[in-house]
Short mmCIF file of C-alpha atoms and ligand atoms in Angstrom, two decimals:
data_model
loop_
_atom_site.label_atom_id
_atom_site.label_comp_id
_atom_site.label_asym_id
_atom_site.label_seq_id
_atom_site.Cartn_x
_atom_site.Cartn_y
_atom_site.Cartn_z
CA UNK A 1 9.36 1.34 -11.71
CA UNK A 2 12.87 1.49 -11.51
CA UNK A 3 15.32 -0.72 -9.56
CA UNK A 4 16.15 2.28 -7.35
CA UNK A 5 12.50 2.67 -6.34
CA UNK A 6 11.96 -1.25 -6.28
CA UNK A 7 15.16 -1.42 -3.55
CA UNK A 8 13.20 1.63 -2.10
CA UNK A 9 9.50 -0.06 -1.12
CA UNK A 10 11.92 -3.47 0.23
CA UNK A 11 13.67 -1.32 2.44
CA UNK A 12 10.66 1.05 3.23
CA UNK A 13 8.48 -2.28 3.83
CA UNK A 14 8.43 -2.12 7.88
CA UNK A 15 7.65 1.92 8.18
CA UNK A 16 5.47 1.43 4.98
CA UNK A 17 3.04 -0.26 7.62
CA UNK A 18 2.72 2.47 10.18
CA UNK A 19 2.45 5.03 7.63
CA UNK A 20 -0.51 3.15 5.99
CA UNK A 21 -2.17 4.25 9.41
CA UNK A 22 -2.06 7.90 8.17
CA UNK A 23 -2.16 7.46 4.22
CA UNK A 24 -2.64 4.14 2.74
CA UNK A 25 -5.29 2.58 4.62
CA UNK A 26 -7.82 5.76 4.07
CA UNK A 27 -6.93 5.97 0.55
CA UNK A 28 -6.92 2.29 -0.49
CA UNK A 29 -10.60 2.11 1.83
CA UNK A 30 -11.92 5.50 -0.43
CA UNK A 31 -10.93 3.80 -3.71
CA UNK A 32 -12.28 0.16 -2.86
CA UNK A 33 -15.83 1.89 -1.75
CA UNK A 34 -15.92 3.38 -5.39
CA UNK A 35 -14.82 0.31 -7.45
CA UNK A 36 -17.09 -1.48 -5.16
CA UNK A 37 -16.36 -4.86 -5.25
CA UNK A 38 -19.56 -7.40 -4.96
CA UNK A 39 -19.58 -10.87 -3.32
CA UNK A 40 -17.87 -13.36 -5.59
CA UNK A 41 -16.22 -11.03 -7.91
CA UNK A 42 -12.47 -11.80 -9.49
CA UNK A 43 -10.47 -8.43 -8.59
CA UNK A 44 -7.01 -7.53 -9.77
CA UNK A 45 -5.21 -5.27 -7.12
CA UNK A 46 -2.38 -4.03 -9.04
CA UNK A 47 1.01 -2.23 -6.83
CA UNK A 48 -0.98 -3.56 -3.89
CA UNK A 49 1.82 -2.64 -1.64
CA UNK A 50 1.03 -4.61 1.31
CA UNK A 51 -2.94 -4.47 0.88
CA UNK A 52 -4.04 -1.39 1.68
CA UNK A 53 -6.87 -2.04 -0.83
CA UNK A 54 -6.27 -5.38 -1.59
CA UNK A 55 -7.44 -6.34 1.84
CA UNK A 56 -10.79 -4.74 2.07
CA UNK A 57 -11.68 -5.45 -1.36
CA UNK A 58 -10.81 -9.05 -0.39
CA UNK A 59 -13.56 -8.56 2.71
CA UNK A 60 -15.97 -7.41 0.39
CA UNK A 61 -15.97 -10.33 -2.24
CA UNK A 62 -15.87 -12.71 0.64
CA UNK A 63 -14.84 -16.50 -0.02
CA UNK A 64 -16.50 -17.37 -3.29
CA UNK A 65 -14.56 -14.34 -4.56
CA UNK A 66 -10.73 -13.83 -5.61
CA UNK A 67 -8.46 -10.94 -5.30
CA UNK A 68 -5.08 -11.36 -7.28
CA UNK A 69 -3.22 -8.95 -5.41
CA UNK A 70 0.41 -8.44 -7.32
CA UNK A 71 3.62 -5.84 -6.10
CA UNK A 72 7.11 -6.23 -7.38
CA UNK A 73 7.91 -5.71 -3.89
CA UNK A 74 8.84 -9.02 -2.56
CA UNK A 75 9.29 -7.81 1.11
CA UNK A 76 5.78 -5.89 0.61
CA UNK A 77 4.18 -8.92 -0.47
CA UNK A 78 5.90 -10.98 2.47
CA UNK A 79 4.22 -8.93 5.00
CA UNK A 80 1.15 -8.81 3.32
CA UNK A 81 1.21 -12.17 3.46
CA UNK A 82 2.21 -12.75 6.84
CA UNK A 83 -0.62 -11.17 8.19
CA UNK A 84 -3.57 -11.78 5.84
CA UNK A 85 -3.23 -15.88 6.30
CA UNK A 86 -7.05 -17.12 7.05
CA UNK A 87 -8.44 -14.51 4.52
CA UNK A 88 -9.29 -17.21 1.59
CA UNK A 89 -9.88 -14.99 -1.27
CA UNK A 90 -6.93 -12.99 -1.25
CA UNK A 91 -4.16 -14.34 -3.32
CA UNK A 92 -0.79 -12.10 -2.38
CA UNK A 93 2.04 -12.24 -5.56
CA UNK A 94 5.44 -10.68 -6.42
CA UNK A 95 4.99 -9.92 -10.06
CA UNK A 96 5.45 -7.24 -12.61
CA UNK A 97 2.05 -6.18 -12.97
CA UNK A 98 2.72 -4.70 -16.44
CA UNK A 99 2.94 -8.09 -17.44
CA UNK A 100 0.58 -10.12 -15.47
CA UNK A 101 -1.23 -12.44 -17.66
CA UNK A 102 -4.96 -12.85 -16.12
CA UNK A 103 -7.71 -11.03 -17.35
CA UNK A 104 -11.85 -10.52 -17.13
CA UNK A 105 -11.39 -9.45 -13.90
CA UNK A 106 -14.51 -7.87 -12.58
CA UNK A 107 -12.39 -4.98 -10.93
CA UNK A 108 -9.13 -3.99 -11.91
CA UNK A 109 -7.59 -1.23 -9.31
CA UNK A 110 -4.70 0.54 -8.66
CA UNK A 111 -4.12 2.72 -5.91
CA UNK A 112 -0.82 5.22 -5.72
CA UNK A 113 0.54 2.86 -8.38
CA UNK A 114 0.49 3.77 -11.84
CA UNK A 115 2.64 6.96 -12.00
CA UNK A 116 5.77 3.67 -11.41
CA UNK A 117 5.76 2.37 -14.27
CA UNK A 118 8.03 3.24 -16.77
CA UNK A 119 5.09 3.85 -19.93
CA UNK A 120 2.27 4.59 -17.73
CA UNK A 121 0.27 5.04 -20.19
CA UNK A 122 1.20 1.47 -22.08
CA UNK A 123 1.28 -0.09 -18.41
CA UNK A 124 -2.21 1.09 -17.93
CA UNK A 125 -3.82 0.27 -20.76
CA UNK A 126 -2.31 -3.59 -19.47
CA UNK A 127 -4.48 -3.21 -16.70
CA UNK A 128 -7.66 -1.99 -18.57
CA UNK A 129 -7.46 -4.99 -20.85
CA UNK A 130 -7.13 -6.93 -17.94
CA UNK A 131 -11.43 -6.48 -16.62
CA UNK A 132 -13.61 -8.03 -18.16
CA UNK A 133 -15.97 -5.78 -21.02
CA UNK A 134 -18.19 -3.62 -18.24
CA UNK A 135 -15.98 -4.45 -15.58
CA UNK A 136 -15.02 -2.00 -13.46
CA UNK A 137 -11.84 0.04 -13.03
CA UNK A 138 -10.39 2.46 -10.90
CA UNK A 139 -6.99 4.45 -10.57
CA UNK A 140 -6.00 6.68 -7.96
CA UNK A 141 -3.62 9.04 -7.90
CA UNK A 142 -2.11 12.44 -6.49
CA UNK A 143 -3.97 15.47 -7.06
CA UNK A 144 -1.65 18.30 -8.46
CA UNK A 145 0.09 19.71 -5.31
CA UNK A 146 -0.25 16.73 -2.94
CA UNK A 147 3.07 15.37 -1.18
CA UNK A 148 5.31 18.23 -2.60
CA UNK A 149 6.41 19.93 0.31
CA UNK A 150 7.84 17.03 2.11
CA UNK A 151 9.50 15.98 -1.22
CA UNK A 152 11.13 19.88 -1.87
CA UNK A 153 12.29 20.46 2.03
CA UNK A 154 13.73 16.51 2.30
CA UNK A 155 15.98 17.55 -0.99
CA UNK A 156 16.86 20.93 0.29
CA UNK A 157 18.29 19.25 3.39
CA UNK A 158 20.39 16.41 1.73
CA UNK A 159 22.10 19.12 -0.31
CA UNK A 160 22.77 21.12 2.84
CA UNK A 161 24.09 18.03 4.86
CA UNK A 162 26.50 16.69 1.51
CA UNK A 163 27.41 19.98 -0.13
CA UNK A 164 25.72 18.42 -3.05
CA UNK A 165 23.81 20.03 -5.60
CA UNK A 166 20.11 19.10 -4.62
CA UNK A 167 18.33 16.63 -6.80
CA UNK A 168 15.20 17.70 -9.19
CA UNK A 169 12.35 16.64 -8.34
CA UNK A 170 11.57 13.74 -10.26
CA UNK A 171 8.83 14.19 -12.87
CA UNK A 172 6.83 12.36 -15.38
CA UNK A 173 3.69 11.56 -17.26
CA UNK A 174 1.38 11.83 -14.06
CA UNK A 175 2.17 15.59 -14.26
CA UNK A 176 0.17 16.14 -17.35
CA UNK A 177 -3.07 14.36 -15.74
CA UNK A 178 -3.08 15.40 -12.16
CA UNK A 179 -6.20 17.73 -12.29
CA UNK A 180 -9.51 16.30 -12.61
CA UNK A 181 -10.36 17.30 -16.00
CA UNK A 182 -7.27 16.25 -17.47
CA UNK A 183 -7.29 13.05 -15.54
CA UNK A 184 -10.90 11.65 -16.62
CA UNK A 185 -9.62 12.31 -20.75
CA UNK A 186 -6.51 10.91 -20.33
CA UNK A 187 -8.16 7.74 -18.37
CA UNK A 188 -10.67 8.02 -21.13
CA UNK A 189 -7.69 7.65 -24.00
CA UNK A 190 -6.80 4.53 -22.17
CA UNK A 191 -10.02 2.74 -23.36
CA UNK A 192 -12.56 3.64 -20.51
CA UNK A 193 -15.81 4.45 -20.48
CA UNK A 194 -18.29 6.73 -18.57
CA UNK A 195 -14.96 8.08 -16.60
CA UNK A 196 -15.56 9.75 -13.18
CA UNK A 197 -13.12 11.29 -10.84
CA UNK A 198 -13.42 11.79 -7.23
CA UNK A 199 -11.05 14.50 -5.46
CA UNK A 200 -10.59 12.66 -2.04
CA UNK A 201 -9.19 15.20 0.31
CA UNK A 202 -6.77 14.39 2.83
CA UNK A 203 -4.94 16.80 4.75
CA UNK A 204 -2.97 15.74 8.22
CA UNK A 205 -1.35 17.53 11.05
CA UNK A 206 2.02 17.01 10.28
CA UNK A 207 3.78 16.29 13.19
CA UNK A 208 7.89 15.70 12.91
CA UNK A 209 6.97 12.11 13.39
CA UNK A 210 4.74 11.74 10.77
CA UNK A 211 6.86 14.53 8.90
CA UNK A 212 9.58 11.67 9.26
CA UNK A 213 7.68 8.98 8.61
CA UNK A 214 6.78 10.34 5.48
CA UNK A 215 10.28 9.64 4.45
CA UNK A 216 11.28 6.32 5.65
CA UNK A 217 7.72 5.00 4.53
CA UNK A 218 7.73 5.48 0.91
CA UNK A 219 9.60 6.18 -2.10
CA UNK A 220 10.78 9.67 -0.58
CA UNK A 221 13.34 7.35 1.12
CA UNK A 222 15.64 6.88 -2.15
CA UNK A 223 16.67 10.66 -2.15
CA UNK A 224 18.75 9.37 1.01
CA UNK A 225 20.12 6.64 -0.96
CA UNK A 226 24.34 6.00 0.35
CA UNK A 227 23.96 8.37 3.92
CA UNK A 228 25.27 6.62 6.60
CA UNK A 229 23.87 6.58 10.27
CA UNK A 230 25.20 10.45 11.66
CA UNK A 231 24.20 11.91 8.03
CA UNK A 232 20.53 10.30 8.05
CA UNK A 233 20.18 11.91 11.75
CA UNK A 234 21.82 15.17 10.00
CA UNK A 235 19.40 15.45 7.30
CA UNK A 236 16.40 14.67 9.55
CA UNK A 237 17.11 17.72 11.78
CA UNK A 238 17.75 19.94 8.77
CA UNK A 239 14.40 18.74 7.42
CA UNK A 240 12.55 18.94 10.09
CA UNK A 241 14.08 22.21 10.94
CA UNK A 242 12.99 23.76 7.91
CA UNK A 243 9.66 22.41 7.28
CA UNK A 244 9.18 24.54 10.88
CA UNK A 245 10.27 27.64 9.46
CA UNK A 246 8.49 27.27 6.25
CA UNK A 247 5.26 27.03 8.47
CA UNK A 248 4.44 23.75 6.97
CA UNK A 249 2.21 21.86 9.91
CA UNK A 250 -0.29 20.11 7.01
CA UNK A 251 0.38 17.42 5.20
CA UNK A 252 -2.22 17.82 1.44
CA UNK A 253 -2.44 13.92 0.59
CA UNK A 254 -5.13 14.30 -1.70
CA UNK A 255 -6.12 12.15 -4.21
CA UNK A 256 -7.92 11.52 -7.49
CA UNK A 257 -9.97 8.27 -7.93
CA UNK A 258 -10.88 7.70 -11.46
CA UNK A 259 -13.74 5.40 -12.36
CA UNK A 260 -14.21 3.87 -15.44
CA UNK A 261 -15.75 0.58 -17.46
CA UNK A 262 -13.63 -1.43 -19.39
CA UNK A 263 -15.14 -1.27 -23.26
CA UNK A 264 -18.16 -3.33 -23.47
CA UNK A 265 -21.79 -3.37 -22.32
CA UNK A 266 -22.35 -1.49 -18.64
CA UNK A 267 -25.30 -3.26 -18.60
CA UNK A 268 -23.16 -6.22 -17.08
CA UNK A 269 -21.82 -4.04 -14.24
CA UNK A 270 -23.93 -3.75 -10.51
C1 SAM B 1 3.03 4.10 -3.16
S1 SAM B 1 2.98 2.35 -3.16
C2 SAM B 1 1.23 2.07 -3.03
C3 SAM B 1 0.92 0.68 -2.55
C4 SAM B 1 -0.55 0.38 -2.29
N1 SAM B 1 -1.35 0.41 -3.49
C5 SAM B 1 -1.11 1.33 -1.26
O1 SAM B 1 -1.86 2.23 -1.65
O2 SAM B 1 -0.77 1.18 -0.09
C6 SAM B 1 3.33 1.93 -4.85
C7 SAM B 1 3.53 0.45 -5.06
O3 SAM B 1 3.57 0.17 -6.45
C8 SAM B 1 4.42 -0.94 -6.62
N2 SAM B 1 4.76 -1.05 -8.05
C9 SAM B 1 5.32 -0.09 -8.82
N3 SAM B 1 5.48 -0.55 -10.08
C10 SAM B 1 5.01 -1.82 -10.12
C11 SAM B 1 4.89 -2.81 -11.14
N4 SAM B 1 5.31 -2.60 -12.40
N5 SAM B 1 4.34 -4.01 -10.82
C12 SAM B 1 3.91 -4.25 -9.56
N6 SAM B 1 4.01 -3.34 -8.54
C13 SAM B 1 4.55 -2.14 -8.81
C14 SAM B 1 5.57 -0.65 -5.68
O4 SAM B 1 6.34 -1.78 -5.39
C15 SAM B 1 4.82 -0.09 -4.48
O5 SAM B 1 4.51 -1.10 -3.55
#
């Protein structure tokens, strides 16, 4: 993840909450029920943001369990912190998870988190060879098409307000994986076994306040990196203005959940 996107989630970290009302919390609760967590297992929740999965999966393993639950997001973690005290197996930590040195984990997961890092595919196999062999592992991500709009109207408008050129979108590796087929081979290059992938639909009314929210509450927020106060408001109305025209009133946050076993006997697993 880069420093600009790092700066993003700290500043995002207090409308990062009420958006996980509309986007984390489903998706981190549709990717725990499929890595599935048992009493007493050792979880890694990698880019746990502030817990969206880390928290149920930490209900699920229940006290004789541990969730390591890591974000370089300091203020993320804070929060997560701050209102998770009393839940004894979850263990919140600012960290590069990239790097993190645990392993046989039971569960490894990452939810909306591995597209950030700078080799995903390098930074992923880290967190295969993190479970334990036959431990479980899951990775979610965007389906092909999911979050674009808000992305491609927010960019239009900062260019209007400035008079600057509008930025690309930004692009990577994820690109190249974001359909189902192409997501369960490349999650099987990274040393999995017996992939699956779930398509979890999501699609929301999107209402300017959520349309907003959408912004301040994630990494969209960097594209409004240096606007003051009046230019912010600016760009909002241009946004929101042409999102209206466009006849955008969904929001498609869809995602894939891949499912796989770390290298070893699945016997162990269930
Ligand atoms: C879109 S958020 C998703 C957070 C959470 N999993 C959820 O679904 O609510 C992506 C998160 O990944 C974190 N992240 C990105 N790269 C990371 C890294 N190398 N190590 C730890 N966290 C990282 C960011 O700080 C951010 O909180």
């Amino acid at each position: 993840m880069t420093d600009r996107y790092l700066k993003a989630f700290d500043t995002a970290a207090a409308d990062f909450e009420r958006l996980g009302e509309h986007l984390w919390k489903p998706i981190g609760q549709a990717t725990v029920d499929r890595t599935a967590p048992a009493p007493g297992d050792r979880v890694l929740d990698a880019c746990c943001g502030n817990g969206a999965s880390a928290v149920p999966a930490a209900l699920r393993v229940g006290d004789q369990g541990r969730v390591d639950a890591v974000d370089r997001s300091a203020a993320l973690i804070a929060d997560l912190r701050s209102r998770t005290t009393g839940l004894v197996p979850l263990h919140a930590r600012a960290a590069d998870v990239t790097s993190w040195p645990d392993s046989g984990y039971d569960v490894v997961q990452a939810v909306l988190g591995i597209f950030f890092f700078p080799d995903m595919a390098a930074g992923t196999e880290h967190l295969v060879s993190r479970a334990r062999p036959g431990g479980r592992v899951g990775f979610t991500i965007w389906r092909r098409g999911a979050m674009v709009a808000p992305g491609t109207h927010l960019r239009q408008a900062v260019s209007q307000v400035t008079g600057r050129p509008a930025e690309p979108r930004p692009t990577g590796p994820v690109e190249a994986v974001n359909v189902a087929a192409d997501y369960r081979a490349w999650l099987t290059d990274r040393g999995l076994t017996d992939v699956t992938v779930t398509t979890h639909e999501l699609h929301l009314p999107l209402t300017p306040d959520l349309a907003w929210l959408v912004v301040t509450g994630s990494g969209f927020v960097t594209v409004l990196d240096g606007l003051d106060e009046t230019r912010i408001a600016e760009v909002r109305e241009v946004y929101l203005d042409s999102l209206s025209r466009a006849g955008v009133t969904e929001l498609d946050a869809t995602t894939l959940i891949g499912i796989g076993y770390s290298q070893g006997s699945n016997a162990l697993v269930m």
